XYZ file of C-alpha atoms in Angstrom:
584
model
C 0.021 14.021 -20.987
C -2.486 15.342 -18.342
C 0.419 16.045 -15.747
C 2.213 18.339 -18.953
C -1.867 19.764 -19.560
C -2.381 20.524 -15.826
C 1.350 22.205 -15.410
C 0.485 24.187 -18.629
C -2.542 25.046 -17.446
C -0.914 26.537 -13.626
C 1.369 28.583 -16.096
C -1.355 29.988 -18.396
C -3.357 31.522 -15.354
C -0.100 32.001 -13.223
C 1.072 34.737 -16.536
C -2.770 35.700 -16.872
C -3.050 36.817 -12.938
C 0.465 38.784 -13.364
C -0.658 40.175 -16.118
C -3.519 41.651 -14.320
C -0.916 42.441 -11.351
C -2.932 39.911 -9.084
C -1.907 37.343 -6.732
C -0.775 33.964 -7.842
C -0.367 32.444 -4.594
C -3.318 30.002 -5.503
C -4.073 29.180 -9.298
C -7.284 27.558 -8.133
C -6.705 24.308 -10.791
C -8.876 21.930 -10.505
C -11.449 19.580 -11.978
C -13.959 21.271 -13.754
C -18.362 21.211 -12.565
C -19.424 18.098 -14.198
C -21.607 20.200 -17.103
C -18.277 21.585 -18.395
C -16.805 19.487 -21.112
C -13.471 20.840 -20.304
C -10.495 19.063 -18.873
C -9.803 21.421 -16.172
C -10.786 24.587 -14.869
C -9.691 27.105 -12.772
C -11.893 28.611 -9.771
C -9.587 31.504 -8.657
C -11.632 33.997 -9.769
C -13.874 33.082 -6.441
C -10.903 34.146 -4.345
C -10.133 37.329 -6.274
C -13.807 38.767 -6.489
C -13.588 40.568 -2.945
C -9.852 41.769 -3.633
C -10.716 43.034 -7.376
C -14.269 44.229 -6.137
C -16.183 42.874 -9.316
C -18.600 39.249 -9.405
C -16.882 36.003 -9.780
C -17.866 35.748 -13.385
C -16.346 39.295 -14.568
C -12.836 38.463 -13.042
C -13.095 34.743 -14.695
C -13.671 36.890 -18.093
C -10.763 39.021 -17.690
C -8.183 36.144 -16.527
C -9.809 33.871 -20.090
C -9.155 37.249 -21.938
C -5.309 36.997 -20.772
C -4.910 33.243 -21.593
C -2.356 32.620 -24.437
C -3.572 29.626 -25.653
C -0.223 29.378 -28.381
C 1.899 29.204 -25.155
C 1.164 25.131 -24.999
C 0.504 22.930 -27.966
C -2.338 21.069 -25.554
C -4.526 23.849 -24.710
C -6.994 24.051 -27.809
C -9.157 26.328 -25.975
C -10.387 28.847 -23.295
C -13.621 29.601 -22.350
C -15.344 30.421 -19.042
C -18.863 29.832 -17.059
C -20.206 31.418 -14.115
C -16.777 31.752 -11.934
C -14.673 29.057 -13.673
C -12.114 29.592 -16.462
C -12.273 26.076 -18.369
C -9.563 24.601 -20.292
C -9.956 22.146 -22.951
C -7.314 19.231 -24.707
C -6.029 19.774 -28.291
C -5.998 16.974 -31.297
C -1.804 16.922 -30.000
C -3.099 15.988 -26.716
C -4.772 12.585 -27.694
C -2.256 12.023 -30.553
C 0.492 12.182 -27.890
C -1.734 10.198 -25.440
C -2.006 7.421 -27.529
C 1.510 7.179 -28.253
C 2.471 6.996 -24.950
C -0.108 4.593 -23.466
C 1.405 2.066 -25.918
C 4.728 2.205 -24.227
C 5.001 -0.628 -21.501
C 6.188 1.414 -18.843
C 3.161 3.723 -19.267
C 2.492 5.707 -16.442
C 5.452 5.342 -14.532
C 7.261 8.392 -13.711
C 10.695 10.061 -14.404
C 13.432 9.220 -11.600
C 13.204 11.229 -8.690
C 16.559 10.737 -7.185
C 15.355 10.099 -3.930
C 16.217 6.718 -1.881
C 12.898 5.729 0.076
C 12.826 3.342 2.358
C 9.277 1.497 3.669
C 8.714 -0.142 6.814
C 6.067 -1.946 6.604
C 4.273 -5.242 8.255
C 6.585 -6.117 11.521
C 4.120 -8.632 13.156
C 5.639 -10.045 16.337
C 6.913 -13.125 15.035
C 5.142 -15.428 17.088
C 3.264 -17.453 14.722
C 1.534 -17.469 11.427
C 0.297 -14.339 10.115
C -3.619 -13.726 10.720
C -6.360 -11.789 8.124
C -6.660 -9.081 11.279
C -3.205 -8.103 10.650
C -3.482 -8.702 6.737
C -3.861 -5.106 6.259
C -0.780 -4.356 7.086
C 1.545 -6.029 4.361
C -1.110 -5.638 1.429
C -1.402 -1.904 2.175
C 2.589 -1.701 3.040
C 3.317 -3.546 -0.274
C 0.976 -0.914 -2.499
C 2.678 1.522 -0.802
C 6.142 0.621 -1.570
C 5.147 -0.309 -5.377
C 3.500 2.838 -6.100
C 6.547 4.731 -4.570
C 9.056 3.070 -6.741
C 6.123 3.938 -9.959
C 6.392 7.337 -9.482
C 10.406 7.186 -9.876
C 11.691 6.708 -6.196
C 14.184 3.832 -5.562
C 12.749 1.708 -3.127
C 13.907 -0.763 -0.158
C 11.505 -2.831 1.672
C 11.771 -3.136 5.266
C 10.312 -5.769 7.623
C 11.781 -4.276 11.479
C 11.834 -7.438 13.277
C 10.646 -7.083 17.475
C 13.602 -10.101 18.341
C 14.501 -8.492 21.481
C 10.633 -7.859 23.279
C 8.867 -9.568 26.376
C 6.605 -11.588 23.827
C 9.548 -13.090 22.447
C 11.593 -13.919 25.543
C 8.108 -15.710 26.687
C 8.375 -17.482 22.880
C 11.695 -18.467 23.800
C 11.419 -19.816 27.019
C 8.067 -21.946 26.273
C 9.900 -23.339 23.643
C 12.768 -24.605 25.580
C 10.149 -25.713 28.525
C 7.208 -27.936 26.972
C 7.306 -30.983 25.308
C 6.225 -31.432 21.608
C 3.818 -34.484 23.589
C 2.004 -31.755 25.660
C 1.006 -29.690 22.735
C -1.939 -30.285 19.713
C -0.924 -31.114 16.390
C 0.215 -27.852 14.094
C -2.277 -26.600 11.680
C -0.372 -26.886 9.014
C 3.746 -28.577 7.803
C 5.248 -25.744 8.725
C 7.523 -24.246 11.260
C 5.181 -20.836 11.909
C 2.432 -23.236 12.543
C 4.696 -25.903 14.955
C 6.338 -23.175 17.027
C 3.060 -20.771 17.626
C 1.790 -24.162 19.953
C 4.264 -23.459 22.159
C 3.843 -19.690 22.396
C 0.012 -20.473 23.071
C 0.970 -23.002 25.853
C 4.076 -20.408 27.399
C 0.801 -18.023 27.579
C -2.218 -20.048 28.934
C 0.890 -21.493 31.173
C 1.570 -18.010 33.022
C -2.282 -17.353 32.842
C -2.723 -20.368 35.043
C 0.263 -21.270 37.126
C 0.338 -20.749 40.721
C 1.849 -17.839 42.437
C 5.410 -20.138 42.938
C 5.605 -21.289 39.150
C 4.798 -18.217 38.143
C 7.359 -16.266 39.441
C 9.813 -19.014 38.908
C 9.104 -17.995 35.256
C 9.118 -15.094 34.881
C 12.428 -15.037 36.541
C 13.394 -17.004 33.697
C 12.003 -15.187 30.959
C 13.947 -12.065 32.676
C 16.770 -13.707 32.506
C 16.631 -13.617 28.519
C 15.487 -10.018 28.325
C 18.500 -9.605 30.394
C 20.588 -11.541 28.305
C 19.759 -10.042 24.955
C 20.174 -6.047 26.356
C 24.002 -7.382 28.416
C 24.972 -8.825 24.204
C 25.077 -12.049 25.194
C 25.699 -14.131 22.033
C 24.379 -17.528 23.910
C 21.154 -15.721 24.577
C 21.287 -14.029 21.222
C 21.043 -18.060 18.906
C 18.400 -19.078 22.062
C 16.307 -16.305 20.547
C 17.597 -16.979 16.912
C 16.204 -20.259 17.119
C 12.960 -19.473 17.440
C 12.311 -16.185 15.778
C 14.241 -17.412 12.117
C 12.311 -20.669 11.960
C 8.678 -18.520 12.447
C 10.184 -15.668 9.981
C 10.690 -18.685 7.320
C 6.937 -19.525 7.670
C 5.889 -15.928 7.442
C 7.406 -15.031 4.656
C 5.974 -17.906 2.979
C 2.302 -16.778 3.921
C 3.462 -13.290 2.533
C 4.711 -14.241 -0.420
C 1.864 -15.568 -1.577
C 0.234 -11.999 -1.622
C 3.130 -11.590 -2.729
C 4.854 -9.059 -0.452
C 8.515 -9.672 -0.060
C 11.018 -7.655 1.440
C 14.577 -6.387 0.735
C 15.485 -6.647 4.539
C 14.770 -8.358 7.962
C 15.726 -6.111 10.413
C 16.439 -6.988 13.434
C 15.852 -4.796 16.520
C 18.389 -6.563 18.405
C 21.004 -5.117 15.560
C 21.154 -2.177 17.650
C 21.463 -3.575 21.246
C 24.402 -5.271 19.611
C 26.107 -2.428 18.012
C 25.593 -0.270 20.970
C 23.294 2.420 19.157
C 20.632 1.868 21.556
C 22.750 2.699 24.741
C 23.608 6.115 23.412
C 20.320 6.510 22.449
C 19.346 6.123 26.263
C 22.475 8.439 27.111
C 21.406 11.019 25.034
C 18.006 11.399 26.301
C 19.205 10.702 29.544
C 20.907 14.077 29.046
C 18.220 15.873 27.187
C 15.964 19.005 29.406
C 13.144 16.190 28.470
C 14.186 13.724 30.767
C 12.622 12.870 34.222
C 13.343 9.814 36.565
C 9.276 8.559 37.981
C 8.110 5.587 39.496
C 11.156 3.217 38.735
C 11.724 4.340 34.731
C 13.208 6.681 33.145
C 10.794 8.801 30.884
C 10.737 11.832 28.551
C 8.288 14.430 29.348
C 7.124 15.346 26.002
C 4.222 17.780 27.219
C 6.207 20.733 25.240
C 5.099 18.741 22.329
C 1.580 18.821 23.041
C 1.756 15.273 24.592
C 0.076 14.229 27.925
C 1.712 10.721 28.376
C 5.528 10.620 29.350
C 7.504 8.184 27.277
C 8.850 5.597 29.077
C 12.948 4.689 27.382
C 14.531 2.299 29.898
C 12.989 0.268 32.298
C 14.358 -0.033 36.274
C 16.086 -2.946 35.439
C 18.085 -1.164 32.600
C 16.078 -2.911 29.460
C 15.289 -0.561 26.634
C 11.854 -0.693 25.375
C 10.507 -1.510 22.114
C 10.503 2.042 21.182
C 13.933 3.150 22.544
C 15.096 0.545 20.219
C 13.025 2.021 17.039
C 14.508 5.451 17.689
C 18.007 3.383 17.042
C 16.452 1.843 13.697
C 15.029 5.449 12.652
C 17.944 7.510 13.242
C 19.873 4.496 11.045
C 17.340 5.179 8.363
C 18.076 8.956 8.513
C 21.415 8.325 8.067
C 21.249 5.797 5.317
C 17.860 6.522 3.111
C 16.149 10.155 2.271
C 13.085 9.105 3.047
C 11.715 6.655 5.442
C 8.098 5.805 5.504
C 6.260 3.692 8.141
C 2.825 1.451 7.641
C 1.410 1.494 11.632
C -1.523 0.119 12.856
C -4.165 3.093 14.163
C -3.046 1.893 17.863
C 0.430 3.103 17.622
C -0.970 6.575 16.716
C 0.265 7.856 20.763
C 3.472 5.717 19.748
C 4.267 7.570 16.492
C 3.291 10.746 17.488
C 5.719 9.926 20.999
C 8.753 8.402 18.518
C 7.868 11.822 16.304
C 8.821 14.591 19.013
C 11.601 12.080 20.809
C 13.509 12.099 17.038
C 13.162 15.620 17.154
C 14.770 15.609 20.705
C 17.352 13.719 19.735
C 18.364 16.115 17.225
C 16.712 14.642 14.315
C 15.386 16.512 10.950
C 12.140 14.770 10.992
C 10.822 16.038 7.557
C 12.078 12.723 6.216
C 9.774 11.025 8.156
C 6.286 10.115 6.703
C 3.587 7.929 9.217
C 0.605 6.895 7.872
C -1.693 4.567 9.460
C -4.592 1.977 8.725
C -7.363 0.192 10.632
C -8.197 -3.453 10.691
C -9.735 -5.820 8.729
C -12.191 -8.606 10.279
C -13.888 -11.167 9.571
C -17.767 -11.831 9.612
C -16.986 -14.388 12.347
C -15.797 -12.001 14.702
C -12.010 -11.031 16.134
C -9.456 -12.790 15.756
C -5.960 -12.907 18.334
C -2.972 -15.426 17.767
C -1.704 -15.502 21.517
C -5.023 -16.985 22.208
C -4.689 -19.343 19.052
C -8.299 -18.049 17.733
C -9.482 -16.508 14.152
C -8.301 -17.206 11.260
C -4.714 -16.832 9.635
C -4.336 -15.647 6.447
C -3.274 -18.895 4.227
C -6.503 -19.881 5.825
C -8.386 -16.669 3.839
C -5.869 -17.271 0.507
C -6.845 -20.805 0.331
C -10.894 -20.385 0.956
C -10.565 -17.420 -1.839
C -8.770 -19.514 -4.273
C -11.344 -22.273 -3.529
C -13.874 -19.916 -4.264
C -12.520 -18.325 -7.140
C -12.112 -21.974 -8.919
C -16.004 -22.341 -8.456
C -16.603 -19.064 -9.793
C -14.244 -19.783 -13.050
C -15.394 -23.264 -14.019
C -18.967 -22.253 -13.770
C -17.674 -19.361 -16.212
C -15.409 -21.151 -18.681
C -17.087 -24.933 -18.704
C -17.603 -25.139 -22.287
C -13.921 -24.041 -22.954
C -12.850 -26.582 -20.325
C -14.797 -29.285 -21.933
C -13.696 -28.551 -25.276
C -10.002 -28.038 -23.952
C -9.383 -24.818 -24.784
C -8.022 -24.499 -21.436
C -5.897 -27.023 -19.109
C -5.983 -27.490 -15.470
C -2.998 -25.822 -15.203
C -4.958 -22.647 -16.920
C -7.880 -22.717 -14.235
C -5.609 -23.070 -11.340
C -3.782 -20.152 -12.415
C -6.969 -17.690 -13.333
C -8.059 -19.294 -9.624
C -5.069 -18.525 -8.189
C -4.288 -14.904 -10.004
C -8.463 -14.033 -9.090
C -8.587 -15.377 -5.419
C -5.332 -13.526 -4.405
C -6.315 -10.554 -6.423
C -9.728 -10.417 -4.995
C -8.151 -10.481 -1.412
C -5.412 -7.282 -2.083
C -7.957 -5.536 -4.008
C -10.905 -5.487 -1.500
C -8.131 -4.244 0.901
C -6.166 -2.330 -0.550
C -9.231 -0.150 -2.921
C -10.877 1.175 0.710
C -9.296 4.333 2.226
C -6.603 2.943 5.231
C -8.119 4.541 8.473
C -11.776 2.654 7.429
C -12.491 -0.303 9.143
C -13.188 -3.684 6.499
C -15.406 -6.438 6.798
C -14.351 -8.482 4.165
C -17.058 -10.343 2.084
C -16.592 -12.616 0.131
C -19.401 -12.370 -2.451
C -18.286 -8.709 -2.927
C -14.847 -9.599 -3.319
C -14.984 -12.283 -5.745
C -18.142 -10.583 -8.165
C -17.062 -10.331 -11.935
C -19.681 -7.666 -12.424
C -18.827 -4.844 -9.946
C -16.592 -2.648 -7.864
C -13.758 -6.291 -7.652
C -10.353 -7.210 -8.953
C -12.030 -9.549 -11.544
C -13.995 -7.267 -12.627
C -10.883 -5.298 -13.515
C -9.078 -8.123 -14.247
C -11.224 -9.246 -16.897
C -10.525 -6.223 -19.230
C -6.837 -6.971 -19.085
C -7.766 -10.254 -20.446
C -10.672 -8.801 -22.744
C -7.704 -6.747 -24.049
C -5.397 -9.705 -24.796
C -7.939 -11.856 -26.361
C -8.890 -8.719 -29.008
C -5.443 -7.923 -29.732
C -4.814 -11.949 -30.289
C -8.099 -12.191 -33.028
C -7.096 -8.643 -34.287
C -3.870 -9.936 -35.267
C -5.186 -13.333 -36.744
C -7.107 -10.641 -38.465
C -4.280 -9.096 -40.330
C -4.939 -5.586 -38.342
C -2.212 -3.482 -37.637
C -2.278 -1.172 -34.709
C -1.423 2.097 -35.262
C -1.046 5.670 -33.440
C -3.507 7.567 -35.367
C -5.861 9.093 -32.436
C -7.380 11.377 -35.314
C -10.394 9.041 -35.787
C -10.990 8.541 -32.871
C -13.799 11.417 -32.237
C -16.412 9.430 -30.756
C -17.184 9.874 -27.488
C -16.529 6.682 -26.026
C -13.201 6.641 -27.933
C -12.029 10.149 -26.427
C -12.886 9.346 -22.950
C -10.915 6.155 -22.973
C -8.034 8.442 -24.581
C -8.377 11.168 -21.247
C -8.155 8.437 -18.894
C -5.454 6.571 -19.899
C -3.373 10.532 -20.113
C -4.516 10.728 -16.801
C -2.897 7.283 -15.072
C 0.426 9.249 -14.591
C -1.272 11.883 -12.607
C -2.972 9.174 -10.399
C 0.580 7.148 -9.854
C 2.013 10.917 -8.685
C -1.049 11.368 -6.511
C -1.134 8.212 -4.680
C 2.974 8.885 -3.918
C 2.427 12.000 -2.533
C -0.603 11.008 -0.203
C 0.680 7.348 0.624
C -2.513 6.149 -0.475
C -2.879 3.600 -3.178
C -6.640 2.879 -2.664
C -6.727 5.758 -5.437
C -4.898 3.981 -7.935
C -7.798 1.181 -7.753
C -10.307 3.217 -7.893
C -8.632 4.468 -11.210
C -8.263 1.063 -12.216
C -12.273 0.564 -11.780
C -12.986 3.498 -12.856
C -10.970 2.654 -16.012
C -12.552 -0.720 -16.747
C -16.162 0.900 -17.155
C -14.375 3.668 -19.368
C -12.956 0.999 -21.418
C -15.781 -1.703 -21.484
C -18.133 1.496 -22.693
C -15.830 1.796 -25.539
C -15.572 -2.208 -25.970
C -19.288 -2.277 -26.409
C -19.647 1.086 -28.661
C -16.023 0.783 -30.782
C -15.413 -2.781 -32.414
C -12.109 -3.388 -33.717
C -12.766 -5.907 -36.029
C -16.210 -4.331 -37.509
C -14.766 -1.332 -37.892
C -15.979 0.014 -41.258
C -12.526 1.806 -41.961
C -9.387 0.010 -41.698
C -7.339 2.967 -40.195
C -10.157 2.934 -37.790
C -9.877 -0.182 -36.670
C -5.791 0.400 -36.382
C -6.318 3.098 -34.191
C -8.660 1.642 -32.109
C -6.713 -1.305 -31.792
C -3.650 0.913 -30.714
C -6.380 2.662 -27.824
C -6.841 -1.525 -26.638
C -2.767 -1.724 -26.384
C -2.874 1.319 -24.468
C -5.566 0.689 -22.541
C -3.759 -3.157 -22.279
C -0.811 -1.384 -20.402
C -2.382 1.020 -18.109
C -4.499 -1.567 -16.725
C -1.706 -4.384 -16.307
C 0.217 -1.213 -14.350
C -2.009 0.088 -12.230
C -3.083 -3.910 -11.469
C 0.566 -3.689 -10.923
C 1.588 -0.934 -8.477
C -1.070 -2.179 -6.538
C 0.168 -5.292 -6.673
C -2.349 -7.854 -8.331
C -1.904 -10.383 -11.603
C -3.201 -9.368 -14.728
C -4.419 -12.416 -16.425
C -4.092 -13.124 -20.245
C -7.691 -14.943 -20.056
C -10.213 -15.386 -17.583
């Protein structure tokens, strides 16, 4: 209902200014000052003062006195203060509110059309995924879900680097060391067997002689070589190793959960040949310039200082030459394709940017966006060196934790077995993971996170349980309402209190928020709706019983309002993706 409010609102001022035969380049919508009741306001008589040549407040009077308030059934009023021409909700507005918030699918919006596709994650695989990359397929996954919310049809990407340096070292460690010379895996599982021998390739070339060394390397060429020539030996060498770690990544990020449509592999387009006419392409471009050994694109033109480096001396593509493959495939194939980078492949975007465009390519269907890291208290964390911690590590501690926090909650239910053990593992598990995506994903992407667990895992403030709880408040009044005999109903009539009307405007706002966060790319706004939400809806919990309501269509009403509310908290939980628990 807001998004039909706000675009009736843009058309009331855009008739008002023509009217007045003034510009309606900007309509100046926006929230209204926080001592203006209203629901929206509009601030463009602060623009037009200096062309009209009259105070603020004089051209807000004369755009109000042009409003036609009959031309939408949700504007119940006009008035103005100071410079602002305020809008306010009609009685159809909540009535039509409430109706819709008790749909399931509230808040997701009408089909777009538009295919989408979302790279996101892409960790080398080289061993078990760690909390400093963690960012990375939490944000990526919100990203993707809130997408698809606001109508787009989605496909998950997760570009696989099978064809780099760090994986031809990965390969050839493997086939070198003996299971005998290595520590025992951190875990049953083939992410956490295999990374031993990517640790011991590394602290191997870090300490070998100048001979060994360079006998090697040679080897480790010989791979890269083997993998750009198509060589299908080389090709299951690499298989080998890569598939098995993928299998025990997936499982770590599943448990988030954030799975993906497709693996991609880079070396797809070695083998298909699209990254050799990549390199003859740019070869031919004005761009290109042969320097020290490499061929290079001199992007300066594009307001770049750094040359971008496409094929190597020995006539390997780079990681990049190979993405510019896998982009112009997405162009080809999707309408959109949106990438989740880590803030140090800013130069890298920017450089893959201007070489698309280079190539040819209508980047407008590209969309970057970029986050920082998250750490630890205990300091950095790096899987080549085999330090920090991974991230079934962080999932299992904040399950742990989570279990404490619950049993010390619920004891007397456990003891009178209201609830089993398989109930507490699963409010454990639903609370630890969800404190974990929500601490991430809630904070804008480019800030840096420290992630704590005592904030993260606190019922009483800015967490997931928090949230979480008044999805389950909601279940458990709906489940005594009902034992009740009390009927919800769509009556949002009487419901005039205060508490009861601003639980009404928020929940008419969640489809605005889902169309926000799509066009940004940033879902940390859809959480703060969701807190934001849960102390709307707790103030009306504590000020509007259901069951001591002292008028039965009252307490119908409100009950429909706890449905509603029920829904737009289990979705926005949802697009950004945590559990909504039944009881907690």
């Amino acid at each position: 209902m807001f998004r039909a409010f706000r675009s009736a609102v843009e058309d009331a001022v855009e008739a008002a200014l023509t009217a007045l035969d003034l510009p309606t380049d900007d309509l100046g919508v926006e929230e209204p000052p926080e001592d203006v009741p209203a629901t929206l306001a509009s601030s463009v008589a602060f623009r037009l003062a200096g062309e009209v040549g009259a105070a603020p407040p004089s051209v807000a009077a004369d755009i109000a006195a042009e409003i036609d308030i009959d031309s939408s059934e949700y504007i119940e009023r006009v008035d103005t203060q100071g410079p602002y021409v305020n809008f306010y909700v009609s009685e159809a507005y909540y009535a039509d509110t409430l109706s819709a918030g008790r749909e399931a699918t509230h808040g997701a919006l009408p089909s777009t059309g538009k295919s989408v596709v979302v790279e996101h994650t892409s960790a080398n695989p080289t061993g078990p995924v760690h909390v400093g990359r963690a960012r990375n397929p939490i944000f990526g996954d919100a990203v993707a879900r809130v997408l698809e919310f606001a109508g787009n049809d989605v496909e998950t990407h997760y570009y696989v680097n099978d064809a780099g340096r760090q994986v031809a070292v990965f390969t050839w460690a493997y086939e070198t060391f003996e299971e005998s010379d290595l520590p025992e895996p951190e875990r049953d599982r083939a992410d956490y067997d295999l990374v031993r021998y990517y640790r011991r390739g590394n602290e191997f070339l870090e300490s070998a002689d100048e001979v060994d060394a360079e006998a090697a390397e040679a080897e480790i060429s010989e791979i890269m070589q083997g993998l750009e020539a198509g060589e299908e030996a080389t090709y299951d060498r690499v298989a080998a190793v890569v598939d098995q770690v993928l299998g025990g990544m997936r499982e770590s990020l599943g448990r988030l959960p954030a799975e993906f449509d497709r693996f991609v592999k880079e070396s797809k387009f070695l083998r298909n040949g699209d990254a050799d006419e990549v390199v003859r392409r740019l070869k031919a471009s004005d761009h290109a310039v042969y320097e020290e050994d490499a061929w290079q694109l001199d992007l300066s033109s594009f307001g770049l200082e750094k040359n971008l480096v496409f094929l190597r001396s020995d006539d390997t593509t780079l990681y990049t030459t190979r993405d510019l493959a896998y982009h112009e495939w997405k162009f080809a194939n999707y309408d959109e394709a949106v990438t989740i980078l880590g803030e140090d492949h800013k130069l890298q975007a920017e450089q893959l940017e201007a070489t698309l465009e280079v190539l040819g390519n209508d980047t407008e269907a590209l969309r970057q966006t970029f986050y920082s890291w998250v750490n630890l208290p205990e300091g950095g964390m790096s899987t080549r060196e085999g330090t920090g911690v991974d991230l079934d590590d962080l999932l299992d501690e904040s399950i742990r934790r989570a279990r404490e926090e619950v049993e010390s909650r619920l004891d007397s239910r456990i003891r009178d077995d209201e609830l089993t053990e398989d109930d507490v593992d699963r409010i454990a598990r639903q609370v630890g993971i969800g404190a974990v995506r929500y601490d991430i994903v809630s904070k804008q992407p480019t800030k840096g996170i420290t992630f704590e667990w005592d904030r993260a895992l606190d019922f009483e403030a800015q967490s997931a349980p928090y949230v979480q709880y008044v999805h389950a408040r909601c279940c458990g009044i709906e489940s005594e309402a009902a034992d009740a005999g009390i009927d919800a109903s769509a009556d949002a009539s009487v419901l005039d209190t205060d508490a009861e009307r601003a639980l009404l405007a928020d929940i008419a706002r969640f489809p605005a928020v889902i169309e926000q966060a799509a066009d940004d790319l940033e879902p940390h706004v859809v959480a703060t709706f969701a807190r934001e939400f849960a102390e709307t809806f707790n103030t009306f919990y504590r000020e509007c019983s259901v069951l001591n309501a002292d008028d039965p269509e009252v307490a119908a009403a409100r009950l429909g309002a706890v449905q509603a509310s029920r829904h737009t908290i289990a979705n926005a939980l949802d697009v950004i993706g945590i559990e909504a628990p039944d009881s907690m």
